[in-house]
């Protein structure tokens, strides 16, 4: 299980048009074993099915995996240790664990970098230097990632950069 893969089956809604596509992620169980195992557990439990990409910033990243289309946060399991010091970089089309200001707070949410985001890389074991743990990369479906980063966004409740029309992860499947 050194390089498991996961398909994210996605529906991008724009006005009255729905576009479906698949993003295939290759996970790095060698360099990010805890993050990979955590992600796969959520995939195998069906947790991501029906969640949305709830934060989209076109020159930064697309984030998903924890909110329903009505912006309700799903209950998660315990946080996973931050593996950002694994040498993997937050380069374009890599996938990383999303977290709060606590470096070791990542649970289910993840993001796909849509540009090289070197400032997110680990620099030191301090609150400011921990970085964000990359645990895989997009190996197919870059065009779907690129389509998502272009959707119109708005503010919903306390959340900024939310797609105006839902971008739904219909299902996530380990292949």
Tab-separated table of C-alpha atoms in Angstrom:
chain	number	residue	atom	x	y	z
A	1	UNK	CA	0.000	0.000	0.000
A	2	UNK	CA	2.820	2.408	-0.727
A	3	UNK	CA	0.881	4.553	-3.203
A	4	UNK	CA	-2.869	4.103	-2.742
A	5	UNK	CA	-5.145	6.102	-5.003
A	6	UNK	CA	-8.481	7.762	-4.356
A	7	UNK	CA	-11.006	9.051	-6.873
A	8	UNK	CA	-13.037	12.109	-5.971
A	9	UNK	CA	-16.200	12.114	-8.092
A	10	UNK	CA	-17.188	15.766	-8.272
A	11	UNK	CA	-20.133	17.796	-9.563
A	12	UNK	CA	-19.416	21.441	-10.339
A	13	UNK	CA	-22.643	23.419	-10.367
A	14	UNK	CA	-22.698	26.734	-12.206
A	15	UNK	CA	-26.128	28.323	-12.544
A	16	UNK	CA	-28.289	25.660	-14.231
A	17	UNK	CA	-25.368	23.589	-15.513
A	18	UNK	CA	-23.778	20.670	-13.688
A	19	UNK	CA	-20.408	19.351	-14.853
A	20	UNK	CA	-19.167	16.058	-13.505
A	21	UNK	CA	-15.605	14.890	-13.344
A	22	UNK	CA	-13.121	12.796	-11.421
A	23	UNK	CA	-9.993	13.911	-9.592
A	24	UNK	CA	-7.591	11.028	-8.923
A	25	UNK	CA	-5.254	11.462	-5.984
A	26	UNK	CA	-2.156	9.363	-5.411
A	27	UNK	CA	-1.362	9.266	-1.705
A	28	UNK	CA	2.142	9.016	-0.268
A	29	UNK	CA	1.963	6.374	2.472
A	30	UNK	CA	5.755	6.264	2.738
A	31	UNK	CA	6.384	9.943	3.527
A	32	UNK	CA	2.993	10.739	5.111
A	33	UNK	CA	1.756	7.453	6.627
A	34	UNK	CA	-0.483	8.969	9.339
A	35	UNK	CA	-2.136	11.494	7.024
A	36	UNK	CA	-2.629	8.829	4.338
A	37	UNK	CA	-4.156	6.351	6.783
A	38	UNK	CA	-6.393	9.081	8.228
A	39	UNK	CA	-7.603	10.157	4.772
A	40	UNK	CA	-8.224	6.569	3.660
A	41	UNK	CA	-10.220	5.861	6.828
A	42	UNK	CA	-12.516	8.788	6.014
A	43	UNK	CA	-12.791	7.625	2.378
A	44	UNK	CA	-13.601	4.036	3.367
A	45	UNK	CA	-16.176	5.235	5.926
A	46	UNK	CA	-17.985	7.233	3.192
A	47	UNK	CA	-17.395	10.436	5.163
A	48	UNK	CA	-16.565	12.571	2.123
A	49	UNK	CA	-19.628	11.494	0.129
A	50	UNK	CA	-21.904	14.520	-0.239
A	51	UNK	CA	-19.418	17.034	1.170
A	52	UNK	CA	-18.360	20.113	-0.765
A	53	UNK	CA	-15.334	22.112	-1.744
A	54	UNK	CA	-16.364	24.923	0.599
A	55	UNK	CA	-13.393	27.272	0.147
A	56	UNK	CA	-12.040	28.221	-3.265
A	57	UNK	CA	-9.322	30.804	-3.811
A	58	UNK	CA	-8.310	30.752	-7.487
A	59	UNK	CA	-4.636	31.649	-7.040
A	60	UNK	CA	-4.139	29.611	-3.880
A	61	UNK	CA	-6.085	26.408	-3.231
A	62	UNK	CA	-9.418	24.569	-3.160
A	63	UNK	CA	-10.480	23.163	0.209
A	64	UNK	CA	-13.039	20.507	1.020
A	65	UNK	CA	-13.891	17.426	2.966
A	66	UNK	CA	-15.702	18.676	6.019
A	67	UNK	CA	-18.820	20.633	5.117
A	68	UNK	CA	-22.213	19.698	3.733
A	69	UNK	CA	-23.769	21.771	0.921
A	70	UNK	CA	-25.639	23.834	3.538
A	71	UNK	CA	-22.262	24.675	5.188
A	72	UNK	CA	-22.772	22.480	8.240
A	73	UNK	CA	-19.498	21.044	9.535
A	74	UNK	CA	-19.482	17.271	9.845
A	75	UNK	CA	-18.336	15.625	13.058
A	76	UNK	CA	-14.850	14.191	12.725
A	77	UNK	CA	-12.524	11.755	14.419
A	78	UNK	CA	-9.491	12.750	16.470
A	79	UNK	CA	-6.859	15.018	14.936
A	80	UNK	CA	-3.810	13.535	13.227
A	81	UNK	CA	-0.198	14.461	13.932
A	82	UNK	CA	1.164	17.077	11.531
A	83	UNK	CA	3.597	15.396	9.108
A	84	UNK	CA	4.646	18.584	7.289
A	85	UNK	CA	8.322	17.947	8.069
A	86	UNK	CA	8.225	14.943	5.667
A	87	UNK	CA	9.980	16.824	2.853
A	88	UNK	CA	6.924	16.971	0.572
A	89	UNK	CA	6.241	20.471	-0.722
A	90	UNK	CA	2.999	22.386	-1.197
A	91	UNK	CA	3.446	22.513	-4.972
A	92	UNK	CA	0.731	22.872	-7.597
A	93	UNK	CA	-1.666	19.899	-7.635
A	94	UNK	CA	-0.474	18.470	-4.320
A	95	UNK	CA	-3.012	17.612	-1.619
A	96	UNK	CA	-2.454	18.602	2.004
A	97	UNK	CA	-4.243	18.428	5.322
A	98	UNK	CA	-6.192	21.527	6.319
A	99	UNK	CA	-5.919	22.599	9.950
A	100	UNK	CA	-6.543	25.446	12.361
A	101	UNK	CA	-3.803	27.579	13.930
A	102	UNK	CA	-2.926	24.526	16.058
A	103	UNK	CA	-0.316	22.669	13.959
A	104	UNK	CA	-1.670	19.269	15.049
A	105	UNK	CA	-5.396	19.922	14.544
A	106	UNK	CA	-6.018	18.382	11.084
A	107	UNK	CA	-8.922	15.940	10.937
A	108	UNK	CA	-10.876	15.399	7.712
A	109	UNK	CA	-10.518	18.593	5.697
A	110	UNK	CA	-7.931	18.763	2.946
A	111	UNK	CA	-6.933	21.136	0.195
A	112	UNK	CA	-5.463	20.920	-3.271
A	113	UNK	CA	-2.843	23.538	-4.067
A	114	UNK	CA	-3.654	25.237	-7.391
A	115	UNK	CA	-0.285	27.047	-7.494
A	116	UNK	CA	3.062	26.462	-5.802
A	117	UNK	CA	2.537	27.567	-2.181
A	118	UNK	CA	6.030	27.390	-0.697
A	119	UNK	CA	5.017	29.562	2.252
A	120	UNK	CA	2.912	26.604	3.499
A	121	UNK	CA	5.934	24.296	3.756
A	122	UNK	CA	7.471	23.212	7.066
A	123	UNK	CA	10.360	25.420	8.193
A	124	UNK	CA	10.591	24.705	11.940
A	125	UNK	CA	8.691	22.944	14.750
A	126	UNK	CA	7.120	26.193	15.957
A	127	UNK	CA	3.501	27.371	15.663
A	128	UNK	CA	4.477	29.620	12.715
A	129	UNK	CA	6.856	27.144	11.098
A	130	UNK	CA	5.016	23.835	11.178
A	131	UNK	CA	3.418	24.224	7.777
A	132	UNK	CA	0.745	22.073	6.180
A	133	UNK	CA	1.284	18.350	5.635
A	134	UNK	CA	1.302	17.281	1.995
A	135	UNK	CA	0.238	13.658	1.700
A	136	UNK	CA	-0.418	13.170	-1.998
A	137	UNK	CA	-0.876	14.661	-5.429
A	138	UNK	CA	-3.376	14.868	-8.264
A	139	UNK	CA	-2.429	12.337	-10.941
A	140	UNK	CA	-5.566	12.715	-13.101
A	141	UNK	CA	-8.231	15.377	-13.300
A	142	UNK	CA	-6.119	18.507	-13.215
A	143	UNK	CA	-8.703	20.014	-15.587
A	144	UNK	CA	-11.386	19.454	-12.930
A	145	UNK	CA	-9.214	21.146	-10.285
A	146	UNK	CA	-8.685	24.042	-12.707
A	147	UNK	CA	-12.440	24.306	-13.337
A	148	UNK	CA	-13.173	24.379	-9.605
A	149	UNK	CA	-10.651	27.153	-8.936
A	150	UNK	CA	-12.512	29.363	-11.447
A	151	UNK	CA	-15.988	29.158	-9.895
A	152	UNK	CA	-17.626	32.312	-8.591
A	153	UNK	CA	-17.440	32.637	-4.803
A	154	UNK	CA	-19.345	34.512	-2.127
A	155	UNK	CA	-19.687	34.794	1.626
A	156	UNK	CA	-22.054	32.418	3.427
A	157	UNK	CA	-22.542	32.996	7.136
A	158	UNK	CA	-19.097	33.168	8.736
A	159	UNK	CA	-17.390	31.656	5.687
A	160	UNK	CA	-15.589	33.539	2.902
A	161	UNK	CA	-14.612	32.196	-0.548
A	162	UNK	CA	-17.536	29.768	-0.700
A	163	UNK	CA	-18.598	28.674	-4.198
A	164	UNK	CA	-21.765	30.530	-5.177
A	165	UNK	CA	-23.128	27.222	-6.501
A	166	UNK	CA	-22.105	24.042	-4.691
A	167	UNK	CA	-19.079	22.033	-5.828
A	168	UNK	CA	-20.016	18.620	-4.455
A	169	UNK	CA	-17.835	15.597	-3.778
A	170	UNK	CA	-20.486	13.054	-4.733
A	171	UNK	CA	-18.298	10.201	-3.583
A	172	UNK	CA	-14.704	9.387	-2.725
A	173	UNK	CA	-13.516	5.904	-3.620
A	174	UNK	CA	-10.250	4.098	-2.916
A	175	UNK	CA	-9.129	2.338	-6.113
